[in-house]
Amino acid sequence: MQKKDISFEDNYHYPFTLTQKEFLIIDSQKKMDEVFNLIHQKNQGNRYAAIPTVMENETYIIIKPHLKNSNDVIIENINLNKNILYIKIKEFENPDFSKRSRISPNILLKLLDRILIKKIIMKH
């Protein structure tokens, strides 16, 4: 099987921890509700973000890329090879986050395909 490019939407970058693992696959509405319950607890302000509906033709993931010299990353592309998801990232300074912050952002991604993921590898 060859590498398959995966279409995606970069939904949101959270400046706090949503999972202790390096990534989290959200494959059910129950899991999405649990994640957003945590987001609503940690998010400061009085507006709650809308909870996405998990559809059968898409997969949501939360990733925590390691930062080197910045406070956030841009997702350049995503592809899949033998159930391993490869995510190419590029660091940048996000003006919405503290410049001194070196906490890895938790990034909610919507993959526009239902895929089985065994492992995620992030490349700078």
CSV table of C-alpha atoms in Angstrom, one decimal, residues 6-14 52 59-63 65 72-78 87-90 92 94 97 105-112:
chain,number,residue,atom,x,y,z
A,6,ILE,CA,-5.4,12.7,4.0
A,7,SER,CA,-7.6,15.8,3.7
A,8,PHE,CA,-8.0,17.5,7.0
A,9,GLU,CA,-9.3,20.6,8.8
A,10,ASP,CA,-7.2,22.2,11.5
A,11,ASN,CA,-10.0,22.9,13.9
A,12,TYR,CA,-8.4,24.5,17.0
A,13,HIS,CA,-5.2,24.9,19.0
A,14,TYR,CA,-5.7,24.7,22.7
A,52,PRO,CA,-18.5,18.8,16.7
A,59,THR,CA,-12.0,10.9,12.2
A,60,TYR,CA,-11.0,13.4,14.8
A,61,ILE,CA,-7.6,13.4,16.6
A,62,ILE,CA,-5.9,15.5,19.1
A,63,ILE,CA,-2.1,15.8,18.7
A,65,PRO,CA,3.6,18.2,18.8
A,72,ASP,CA,2.8,26.7,18.2
A,73,VAL,CA,2.9,24.7,14.9
A,74,ILE,CA,1.2,24.8,11.5
A,75,ILE,CA,0.0,21.4,10.0
A,76,GLU,CA,1.5,21.3,6.5
A,77,ASN,CA,0.2,17.9,5.4
A,78,ILE,CA,-1.0,14.5,6.6
A,87,ILE,CA,1.9,14.6,10.1
A,88,LYS,CA,4.3,17.3,8.7
A,89,ILE,CA,4.4,20.3,11.0
A,90,LYS,CA,6.2,23.7,10.9
A,92,PHE,CA,5.6,29.4,14.2
A,94,ASN,CA,1.2,32.2,17.6
A,97,PHE,CA,-0.3,32.3,23.0
A,105,PRO,CA,-0.5,23.0,22.1
A,106,ASN,CA,-3.2,20.3,21.9
A,107,ILE,CA,-4.5,20.5,18.3
A,108,LEU,CA,-7.9,19.2,17.3
A,109,LEU,CA,-7.8,17.9,13.7
A,110,LYS,CA,-10.7,16.6,11.7
A,111,LEU,CA,-9.6,14.0,9.1
A,112,LEU,CA,-12.0,13.9,6.2
